[in-house]
Amino acid sequence: MGEQVTPLRVGMAGAGKISGQYLSTLATTDVLRLTAVTDLDSARAKEAAAASGARAVADLAGLLGRDDVDVVLNLTIPAVHADVALAAFAAGKHVYGEKPLATTREEAATVLAAARAAGVRVGCAPDTVLGTGVQTGRKAVDDGLIGTPVAATAFMTTPGHEAWHPDPEFYYRPGGGPLLDMGPYYVSALIHLLGPVAAVTGAVSAPRAEREIATGPRAGQRFAVEVDTHVTGVLHHTSGALSTLLMSFDIHGARLPRIEVHGTEGSLSLPDPNHFDGPVEVWRARSDGWRPLPVSAGHPRAGRGIGLADLAVALAAGRPHLASAELAEHVLDVMLTLLDAAHQGRTLAVTTTCERPDPVV
């Protein structure tokens, strides 16, 4: 991270599939040190702890009671993200968690208020926006390479997670769906690029009442769809730019770009915001095509957990951390308001806002 700081001691709550990517980052940064791991599956906790030289702990209370834990890395299921964070604050621990910050606006507001009252930091994924892909695109926007931003598009299309996930039902239950599952990556990137969102307009559909599991021991089993699986909307940014968003579990094939930003003097094409890097291209007005931009900003070769590393450096430097809970709260509010707007058939104001995060130079 380019800073000399005392390592922040990390207690990891949850050792599921995503934890492997965090463990890789923890092993390669000198501003974080994993000291304890807990999981409902004790075998998983022991395996993760053994691989990193940490100690496996029986439960969350045991982890929170340890003196060698400064920050809780919250990798539990979304339904308990807020509960784990509140318990950590009560124990005087900082928290960095996987997305979403919470599952409701009320929970998110409670988490932020509790962190402020406890005098601790709280950060939230996604931190992919701190990589070279989004940040190189942001620098181009900030440098005026495409003039004044006018519009953006963001597309995430897939036929559905049942094609590869052996137990996909939770993606199709309340709290799931393409927007709440993948939207945080795209909406966070759009806010980094264009600033916060003031209002949203949307439309949704759920063309299939049932889905069929395609892989694993339960292949062939069918389950009910309880959420909207095709979501499209327009984000009205406070800057005046309009972003068109499409998140779908109903598209088998597409040639749509991941993110594009269009300005008065040109356009930018950005890579998948679910990844940290990738090509960024520019089309300048009156030019004859796309040309690649060299990497000019962002953390190179970053992985999940770079946001936690930034929190450690920011804490030592006394500056705000970039993967902030305020941003995560606003992203959640944007997504939930978009779904409300779609069901009500009208444009709705987004009640929260946030500062546009500082760039990663």
CSV table of C-alpha atoms in Angstrom, one decimal:
chain,number,residue,atom,x,y,z
A,1,MET,CA,0.0,0.0,0.0
A,2,GLY,CA,3.1,2.3,0.0
A,3,GLU,CA,2.8,3.1,3.7
A,4,GLN,CA,4.6,2.0,6.8
A,5,VAL,CA,2.0,1.2,9.4
A,6,THR,CA,1.5,-1.2,12.3
A,7,PRO,CA,-0.4,-4.2,10.9
A,8,LEU,CA,-4.1,-4.2,11.8
A,9,ARG,CA,-4.9,-7.6,13.4
A,10,VAL,CA,-7.8,-9.3,11.6
A,11,GLY,CA,-10.4,-11.7,13.0
A,12,MET,CA,-12.2,-13.4,10.1
A,13,ALA,CA,-15.9,-14.4,10.7
A,14,GLY,CA,-16.9,-16.8,7.9
A,15,ALA,CA,-14.6,-19.1,6.0
A,16,GLY,CA,-16.7,-19.9,3.0
A,17,LYS,CA,-15.8,-19.9,-0.7
A,18,ILE,CA,-15.0,-16.1,-0.9
A,19,SER,CA,-12.6,-16.3,2.0
A,20,GLY,CA,-9.9,-17.9,-0.2
A,21,GLN,CA,-9.5,-14.6,-2.1
A,22,TYR,CA,-9.2,-12.6,1.1
A,23,LEU,CA,-6.7,-15.0,2.5
A,24,SER,CA,-4.5,-14.5,-0.6
A,25,THR,CA,-4.6,-10.7,-0.1
A,26,LEU,CA,-3.9,-11.1,3.7
A,27,ALA,CA,-0.9,-13.2,2.9
A,28,THR,CA,0.6,-10.6,0.6
A,29,THR,CA,0.1,-7.3,2.4
A,30,ASP,CA,2.2,-6.0,5.4
A,31,VAL,CA,-0.6,-3.8,6.8
A,32,LEU,CA,-2.9,-6.7,7.8
A,33,ARG,CA,-2.3,-9.8,9.9
A,34,LEU,CA,-4.8,-12.6,10.3
A,35,THR,CA,-4.9,-13.7,13.9
A,36,ALA,CA,-8.2,-15.6,14.3
A,37,VAL,CA,-10.9,-17.4,12.3
A,38,THR,CA,-14.4,-18.6,13.1
A,39,ASP,CA,-17.1,-20.3,11.1
A,40,LEU,CA,-20.2,-22.3,11.8
A,41,ASP,CA,-18.3,-25.2,10.2
A,42,SER,CA,-15.4,-25.7,12.6
A,43,ALA,CA,-13.5,-27.8,10.0
A,44,ARG,CA,-13.5,-24.8,7.6
A,45,ALA,CA,-12.3,-22.5,10.3
A,46,LYS,CA,-9.5,-24.8,11.2
A,47,GLU,CA,-8.4,-25.2,7.6
A,48,ALA,CA,-8.3,-21.5,7.0
A,49,ALA,CA,-6.5,-20.8,10.2
A,50,ALA,CA,-3.9,-23.5,9.6
A,51,ALA,CA,-3.1,-22.1,6.1
A,52,SER,CA,-2.5,-18.6,7.5
A,53,GLY,CA,-0.9,-19.2,10.9
A,54,ALA,CA,-4.0,-17.9,12.7
A,55,ARG,CA,-6.0,-19.5,15.5
A,56,ALA,CA,-9.4,-21.2,14.9
A,57,VAL,CA,-12.0,-19.9,17.4
A,58,ALA,CA,-15.2,-21.7,18.3
A,59,ASP,CA,-17.7,-18.9,17.7
A,60,LEU,CA,-18.1,-15.2,17.1
A,61,ALA,CA,-18.3,-14.3,20.8
A,62,GLY,CA,-14.9,-16.0,21.2
A,63,LEU,CA,-13.4,-14.1,18.3
A,64,LEU,CA,-14.8,-10.7,19.6
A,65,GLY,CA,-13.4,-11.4,23.0
A,66,ARG,CA,-9.8,-11.7,21.8
A,67,ASP,CA,-7.3,-8.9,22.5
A,68,ASP,CA,-5.4,-9.7,19.3
A,69,VAL,CA,-8.3,-8.8,17.0
A,70,ASP,CA,-8.5,-5.1,15.9
A,71,VAL,CA,-10.9,-5.5,13.0
A,72,VAL,CA,-13.5,-8.1,12.1
A,73,LEU,CA,-13.6,-9.3,8.5
A,74,ASN,CA,-17.2,-10.1,8.1
A,75,LEU,CA,-17.7,-12.8,5.5
A,76,THR,CA,-20.9,-14.3,6.9
A,77,ILE,CA,-24.1,-14.6,4.9
A,78,PRO,CA,-25.9,-11.3,4.0
A,79,ALA,CA,-28.8,-12.0,6.3
A,80,VAL,CA,-26.5,-11.6,9.4
A,81,HIS,CA,-24.1,-8.9,8.1
A,82,ALA,CA,-25.7,-6.2,10.2
A,83,ASP,CA,-25.9,-8.4,13.4
A,84,VAL,CA,-22.3,-9.4,13.2
A,85,ALA,CA,-21.2,-5.8,12.6
A,86,LEU,CA,-23.2,-4.5,15.6
A,87,ALA,CA,-21.8,-7.2,17.9
A,88,ALA,CA,-18.3,-6.2,16.7
A,89,PHE,CA,-18.9,-2.5,17.4
A,90,ALA,CA,-20.1,-3.4,20.9
A,91,ALA,CA,-16.8,-5.1,21.5
A,92,GLY,CA,-14.9,-2.1,20.3
A,93,LYS,CA,-13.8,-3.6,16.9
A,94,HIS,CA,-13.6,-2.1,13.5
A,95,VAL,CA,-15.5,-4.0,10.8
A,96,TYR,CA,-14.9,-4.6,7.1
A,97,GLY,CA,-17.5,-6.8,5.4
A,98,GLU,CA,-18.6,-8.3,2.2
A,99,LYS,CA,-21.4,-6.7,0.3
A,100,PRO,CA,-24.2,-5.9,1.1
A,101,LEU,CA,-23.7,-3.7,4.2
A,102,ALA,CA,-27.2,-4.9,5.3
A,103,THR,CA,-30.3,-6.1,3.7
A,104,THR,CA,-32.6,-3.2,4.5
A,105,ARG,CA,-32.2,0.6,4.7
A,106,GLU,CA,-33.1,0.5,8.3
A,107,GLU,CA,-30.4,-2.0,9.1
A,108,ALA,CA,-27.8,0.0,7.2
A,109,ALA,CA,-28.6,3.2,9.0
A,110,THR,CA,-28.4,1.4,12.3
A,111,VAL,CA,-25.0,0.0,11.4
A,112,LEU,CA,-23.6,3.4,10.5
A,113,ALA,CA,-25.1,5.0,13.7
A,114,ALA,CA,-23.6,2.3,15.9
A,115,ALA,CA,-20.2,2.6,14.3
A,116,ARG,CA,-20.2,6.4,14.9
A,117,ALA,CA,-21.3,5.9,18.5
A,118,ALA,CA,-18.6,3.3,19.2
A,119,GLY,CA,-15.9,5.5,17.5
A,120,VAL,CA,-14.8,2.7,15.1
A,121,ARG,CA,-14.4,2.3,11.4
A,122,VAL,CA,-16.7,0.3,9.1
A,123,GLY,CA,-16.0,-0.5,5.5
A,124,CYS,CA,-17.7,-2.6,2.9
A,125,ALA,CA,-17.1,-4.4,-0.4
A,126,PRO,CA,-16.9,-4.2,-3.3
A,127,ASP,CA,-13.3,-3.0,-3.4
A,128,THR,CA,-12.9,-4.0,-7.1
A,129,VAL,CA,-13.5,-0.3,-7.8
A,130,LEU,CA,-10.1,0.4,-6.4
A,131,GLY,CA,-8.3,-1.6,-9.1
A,132,THR,CA,-6.8,-0.3,-12.3
A,133,GLY,CA,-9.9,-0.8,-14.4
A,134,VAL,CA,-12.4,1.6,-12.8
A,135,GLN,CA,-9.7,3.9,-11.5
A,136,THR,CA,-8.0,4.4,-14.9
A,137,GLY,CA,-11.4,5.1,-16.4
A,138,ARG,CA,-12.1,7.6,-13.5
A,139,LYS,CA,-8.8,9.4,-14.1
A,140,ALA,CA,-9.8,9.8,-17.8
A,141,VAL,CA,-13.1,11.3,-16.7
A,142,ASP,CA,-11.5,13.6,-14.2
A,143,ASP,CA,-8.9,14.7,-16.7
A,144,GLY,CA,-11.6,15.8,-19.1
A,145,LEU,CA,-10.6,13.2,-21.8
A,146,ILE,CA,-14.2,12.8,-22.9
A,147,GLY,CA,-15.4,16.3,-22.0
A,148,THR,CA,-18.4,16.6,-19.7
A,149,PRO,CA,-20.0,13.2,-18.8
A,150,VAL,CA,-23.5,12.9,-20.3
A,151,ALA,CA,-24.5,9.3,-19.9
A,152,ALA,CA,-23.3,5.8,-18.9
A,153,THR,CA,-24.4,2.3,-19.6
A,154,ALA,CA,-23.9,-0.8,-17.4
A,155,PHE,CA,-24.9,-4.3,-18.3
A,156,MET,CA,-24.7,-7.6,-16.4
A,157,THR,CA,-26.3,-10.5,-18.3
A,158,THR,CA,-26.4,-14.2,-17.5
A,159,PRO,CA,-29.0,-17.0,-18.0
A,160,GLY,CA,-29.0,-17.6,-14.2
A,161,HIS,CA,-26.8,-19.0,-11.5
A,162,GLU,CA,-28.6,-22.4,-11.5
A,163,ALA,CA,-26.5,-23.2,-14.6
A,164,TRP,CA,-23.4,-23.6,-12.4
A,165,HIS,CA,-24.3,-23.4,-8.7
A,166,PRO,CA,-25.4,-26.7,-7.0
A,167,ASP,CA,-27.7,-24.9,-4.5
A,168,PRO,CA,-28.9,-21.7,-6.3
A,169,GLU,CA,-32.2,-21.1,-4.5
A,170,PHE,CA,-31.0,-18.2,-2.4
A,171,TYR,CA,-30.3,-16.1,-5.5
A,172,TYR,CA,-34.0,-16.3,-6.3
A,173,ARG,CA,-35.4,-15.5,-2.8
A,174,PRO,CA,-36.1,-12.1,-1.2
A,175,GLY,CA,-32.8,-10.3,-0.9
A,176,GLY,CA,-31.5,-12.0,-4.1
A,177,GLY,CA,-32.0,-11.4,-7.8
A,178,PRO,CA,-29.5,-9.9,-10.3
A,179,LEU,CA,-29.7,-6.4,-9.0
A,180,LEU,CA,-29.0,-7.1,-5.3
A,181,ASP,CA,-26.5,-9.8,-6.2
A,182,MET,CA,-24.3,-8.1,-8.9
A,183,GLY,CA,-25.6,-4.5,-8.8
A,184,PRO,CA,-23.2,-3.4,-6.0
A,185,TYR,CA,-20.2,-3.8,-8.4
A,186,TYR,CA,-21.8,-1.8,-11.1
A,187,VAL,CA,-23.5,0.9,-9.1
A,188,SER,CA,-20.4,1.4,-7.0
A,189,ALA,CA,-18.4,1.8,-10.2
A,190,LEU,CA,-20.9,4.3,-11.6
A,191,ILE,CA,-20.7,6.4,-8.4
A,192,HIS,CA,-16.9,6.4,-8.5
A,193,LEU,CA,-17.1,7.6,-12.1
A,194,LEU,CA,-20.1,10.0,-12.0
A,195,GLY,CA,-20.9,10.7,-8.4
A,196,PRO,CA,-24.0,9.9,-6.2
A,197,VAL,CA,-27.5,9.2,-7.4
A,198,ALA,CA,-30.4,11.6,-6.8
A,199,ALA,CA,-33.3,9.6,-8.3
A,200,VAL,CA,-34.1,6.4,-10.2
A,201,THR,CA,-36.6,5.0,-12.7
A,202,GLY,CA,-37.0,1.3,-13.3
A,203,ALA,CA,-38.8,-1.6,-14.8
A,204,VAL,CA,-38.7,-5.3,-13.8
A,205,SER,CA,-39.9,-8.7,-14.9
A,206,ALA,CA,-39.8,-12.4,-13.8
A,207,PRO,CA,-40.6,-14.4,-16.9
A,208,ARG,CA,-40.0,-17.8,-15.4
A,209,ALA,CA,-41.9,-18.9,-12.3
A,210,GLU,CA,-39.5,-21.9,-11.8
A,211,ARG,CA,-35.9,-22.7,-12.4
A,212,GLU,CA,-34.1,-26.1,-12.8
A,213,ILE,CA,-30.7,-26.9,-11.2
A,214,ALA,CA,-28.3,-28.0,-13.9
A,215,THR,CA,-25.3,-29.3,-12.0
A,216,GLY,CA,-24.4,-31.2,-8.8
A,217,PRO,CA,-26.2,-33.9,-6.9
A,218,ARG,CA,-29.5,-32.1,-7.2
A,219,ALA,CA,-29.4,-31.6,-10.9
A,220,GLY,CA,-32.9,-31.7,-12.4
A,221,GLN,CA,-34.7,-30.4,-9.3
A,222,ARG,CA,-36.9,-27.4,-9.8
A,223,PHE,CA,-37.5,-24.5,-7.4
A,224,ALA,CA,-39.7,-21.4,-7.3
A,225,VAL,CA,-38.6,-17.9,-8.3
A,226,GLU,CA,-39.6,-15.3,-5.7
A,227,VAL,CA,-37.8,-12.2,-7.1
A,228,ASP,CA,-37.5,-10.1,-10.2
A,229,THR,CA,-34.9,-11.7,-12.5
A,230,HIS,CA,-34.7,-9.0,-15.2
A,231,VAL,CA,-34.1,-5.4,-13.9
A,232,THR,CA,-33.5,-2.3,-16.0
A,233,GLY,CA,-33.4,1.3,-14.8
A,234,VAL,CA,-32.1,4.8,-15.2
A,235,LEU,CA,-30.0,6.4,-12.5
A,236,HIS,CA,-30.2,10.2,-12.3
A,237,HIS,CA,-26.8,11.3,-10.9
A,238,THR,CA,-26.5,14.6,-9.0
A,239,SER,CA,-23.9,15.6,-11.6
A,240,GLY,CA,-26.7,15.6,-14.3
A,241,ALA,CA,-25.4,12.4,-16.0
A,242,LEU,CA,-27.9,9.6,-16.7
A,243,SER,CA,-26.8,5.9,-16.3
A,244,THR,CA,-28.8,3.1,-17.9
A,245,LEU,CA,-28.5,-0.1,-15.9
A,246,LEU,CA,-29.5,-3.6,-17.0
A,247,MET,CA,-29.1,-6.6,-14.6
A,248,SER,CA,-30.5,-9.9,-15.8
A,249,PHE,CA,-30.7,-13.7,-15.0
A,250,ASP,CA,-32.7,-14.1,-18.2
A,251,ILE,CA,-30.2,-13.5,-21.1
A,252,HIS,CA,-28.4,-16.5,-22.6
A,253,GLY,CA,-26.0,-14.6,-24.8
A,254,ALA,CA,-25.1,-10.9,-25.3
A,255,ARG,CA,-22.4,-8.7,-26.9
A,256,LEU,CA,-23.1,-5.8,-24.6
A,257,PRO,CA,-20.3,-3.8,-23.0
A,258,ARG,CA,-19.8,-4.0,-19.2
A,259,ILE,CA,-19.6,-0.2,-18.6
A,260,GLU,CA,-19.4,2.7,-21.0
A,261,VAL,CA,-19.2,6.4,-20.1
A,262,HIS,CA,-20.2,8.9,-22.8
A,263,GLY,CA,-19.2,12.6,-22.7
A,264,THR,CA,-19.4,15.7,-24.9
A,265,GLU,CA,-16.0,15.0,-26.4
A,266,GLY,CA,-15.8,11.2,-26.5
A,267,SER,CA,-16.6,7.8,-24.9
A,268,LEU,CA,-14.9,5.4,-22.5
A,269,SER,CA,-15.2,1.6,-22.4
A,270,LEU,CA,-14.4,0.0,-19.0
A,271,PRO,CA,-13.9,-3.7,-18.0
A,272,ASP,CA,-16.1,-5.9,-15.8
A,273,PRO,CA,-16.4,-4.1,-12.4
A,274,ASN,CA,-16.5,-7.6,-10.7
A,275,HIS,CA,-12.8,-7.7,-11.5
A,276,PHE,CA,-10.0,-5.3,-10.5
A,277,ASP,CA,-8.3,-4.8,-13.8
A,278,GLY,CA,-8.9,-5.1,-17.5
A,279,PRO,CA,-8.7,-2.9,-20.7
A,280,VAL,CA,-9.9,0.6,-20.7
A,281,GLU,CA,-10.5,2.2,-24.1
A,282,VAL,CA,-11.4,5.7,-25.4
A,283,TRP,CA,-13.1,6.9,-28.5
A,284,ARG,CA,-12.4,10.6,-28.9
A,285,ALA,CA,-14.8,12.9,-30.9
A,286,ARG,CA,-13.9,12.9,-34.6
A,287,SER,CA,-11.5,10.0,-34.2
A,288,ASP,CA,-11.7,6.8,-36.2
A,289,GLY,CA,-12.1,4.2,-33.5
A,290,TRP,CA,-11.3,2.9,-30.0
A,291,ARG,CA,-7.8,3.1,-28.7
A,292,PRO,CA,-6.4,1.6,-25.4
A,293,LEU,CA,-5.5,3.7,-22.5
A,294,PRO,CA,-2.4,2.8,-20.4
A,295,VAL,CA,-3.0,2.0,-16.8
A,296,SER,CA,-2.8,5.3,-15.0
A,297,ALA,CA,-4.5,4.8,-11.6
A,298,GLY,CA,-5.7,2.2,-9.1
A,299,HIS,CA,-4.0,-0.6,-7.2
A,300,PRO,CA,-2.3,-2.9,-9.6
A,301,ARG,CA,-2.6,-6.7,-9.2
A,302,ALA,CA,-5.1,-6.1,-6.4
A,303,GLY,CA,-7.4,-8.8,-4.9
A,304,ARG,CA,-10.4,-8.9,-2.6
A,305,GLY,CA,-9.3,-7.4,0.7
A,306,ILE,CA,-7.5,-4.4,-0.8
A,307,GLY,CA,-10.3,-2.3,0.7
A,308,LEU,CA,-9.5,-3.6,4.2
A,309,ALA,CA,-5.8,-2.9,3.6
A,310,ASP,CA,-6.8,0.7,2.6
A,311,LEU,CA,-8.8,0.9,5.8
A,312,ALA,CA,-5.7,0.0,7.8
A,313,VAL,CA,-3.6,2.7,6.1
A,314,ALA,CA,-6.4,5.3,6.3
A,315,LEU,CA,-6.8,4.6,10.0
A,316,ALA,CA,-3.1,5.2,10.6
A,317,ALA,CA,-3.1,8.3,8.4
A,318,GLY,CA,-6.3,9.8,9.9
A,319,ARG,CA,-8.0,10.0,6.5
A,320,PRO,CA,-11.3,8.4,5.3
A,321,HIS,CA,-11.1,4.9,3.9
A,322,LEU,CA,-12.3,4.5,0.3
A,323,ALA,CA,-14.5,1.4,0.5
A,324,SER,CA,-16.8,3.2,3.0
A,325,ALA,CA,-20.0,2.2,4.7
A,326,GLU,CA,-21.5,5.5,3.6
A,327,LEU,CA,-21.0,4.5,-0.1
A,328,ALA,CA,-22.3,1.0,0.6
A,329,GLU,CA,-25.4,2.4,2.3
A,330,HIS,CA,-26.1,4.7,-0.7
A,331,VAL,CA,-25.6,1.8,-3.2
A,332,LEU,CA,-28.1,-0.3,-1.2
A,333,ASP,CA,-30.6,2.6,-1.2
A,334,VAL,CA,-30.2,3.2,-4.9
A,335,MET,CA,-30.9,-0.5,-5.7
A,336,LEU,CA,-33.9,-0.8,-3.3
A,337,THR,CA,-35.3,2.5,-4.5
A,338,LEU,CA,-34.9,1.3,-8.1
A,339,LEU,CA,-37.0,-1.8,-7.4
A,340,ASP,CA,-39.6,0.3,-5.6
A,341,ALA,CA,-39.7,2.7,-8.5
A,342,ALA,CA,-40.2,-0.2,-10.9
A,343,HIS,CA,-43.1,-1.7,-9.0
A,344,GLN,CA,-44.7,1.7,-8.5
A,345,GLY,CA,-44.2,2.7,-12.2
A,346,ARG,CA,-42.7,6.1,-11.4
A,347,THR,CA,-39.5,8.0,-10.7
A,348,LEU,CA,-38.4,8.0,-7.1
A,349,ALA,CA,-35.9,10.1,-5.2
A,350,VAL,CA,-33.0,8.4,-3.5
A,351,THR,CA,-33.1,9.5,0.2
A,352,THR,CA,-29.4,8.9,1.0
A,353,THR,CA,-26.3,10.4,-0.6
A,354,CYS,CA,-22.6,10.1,-0.1
A,355,GLU,CA,-19.4,11.8,-1.1
A,356,ARG,CA,-17.8,10.7,-4.3
A,357,PRO,CA,-14.9,8.6,-3.0
A,358,ASP,CA,-11.4,10.0,-3.5
A,359,PRO,CA,-9.5,8.5,-6.5
A,360,VAL,CA,-6.7,6.0,-6.2
A,361,VAL,CA,-3.7,7.7,-7.8
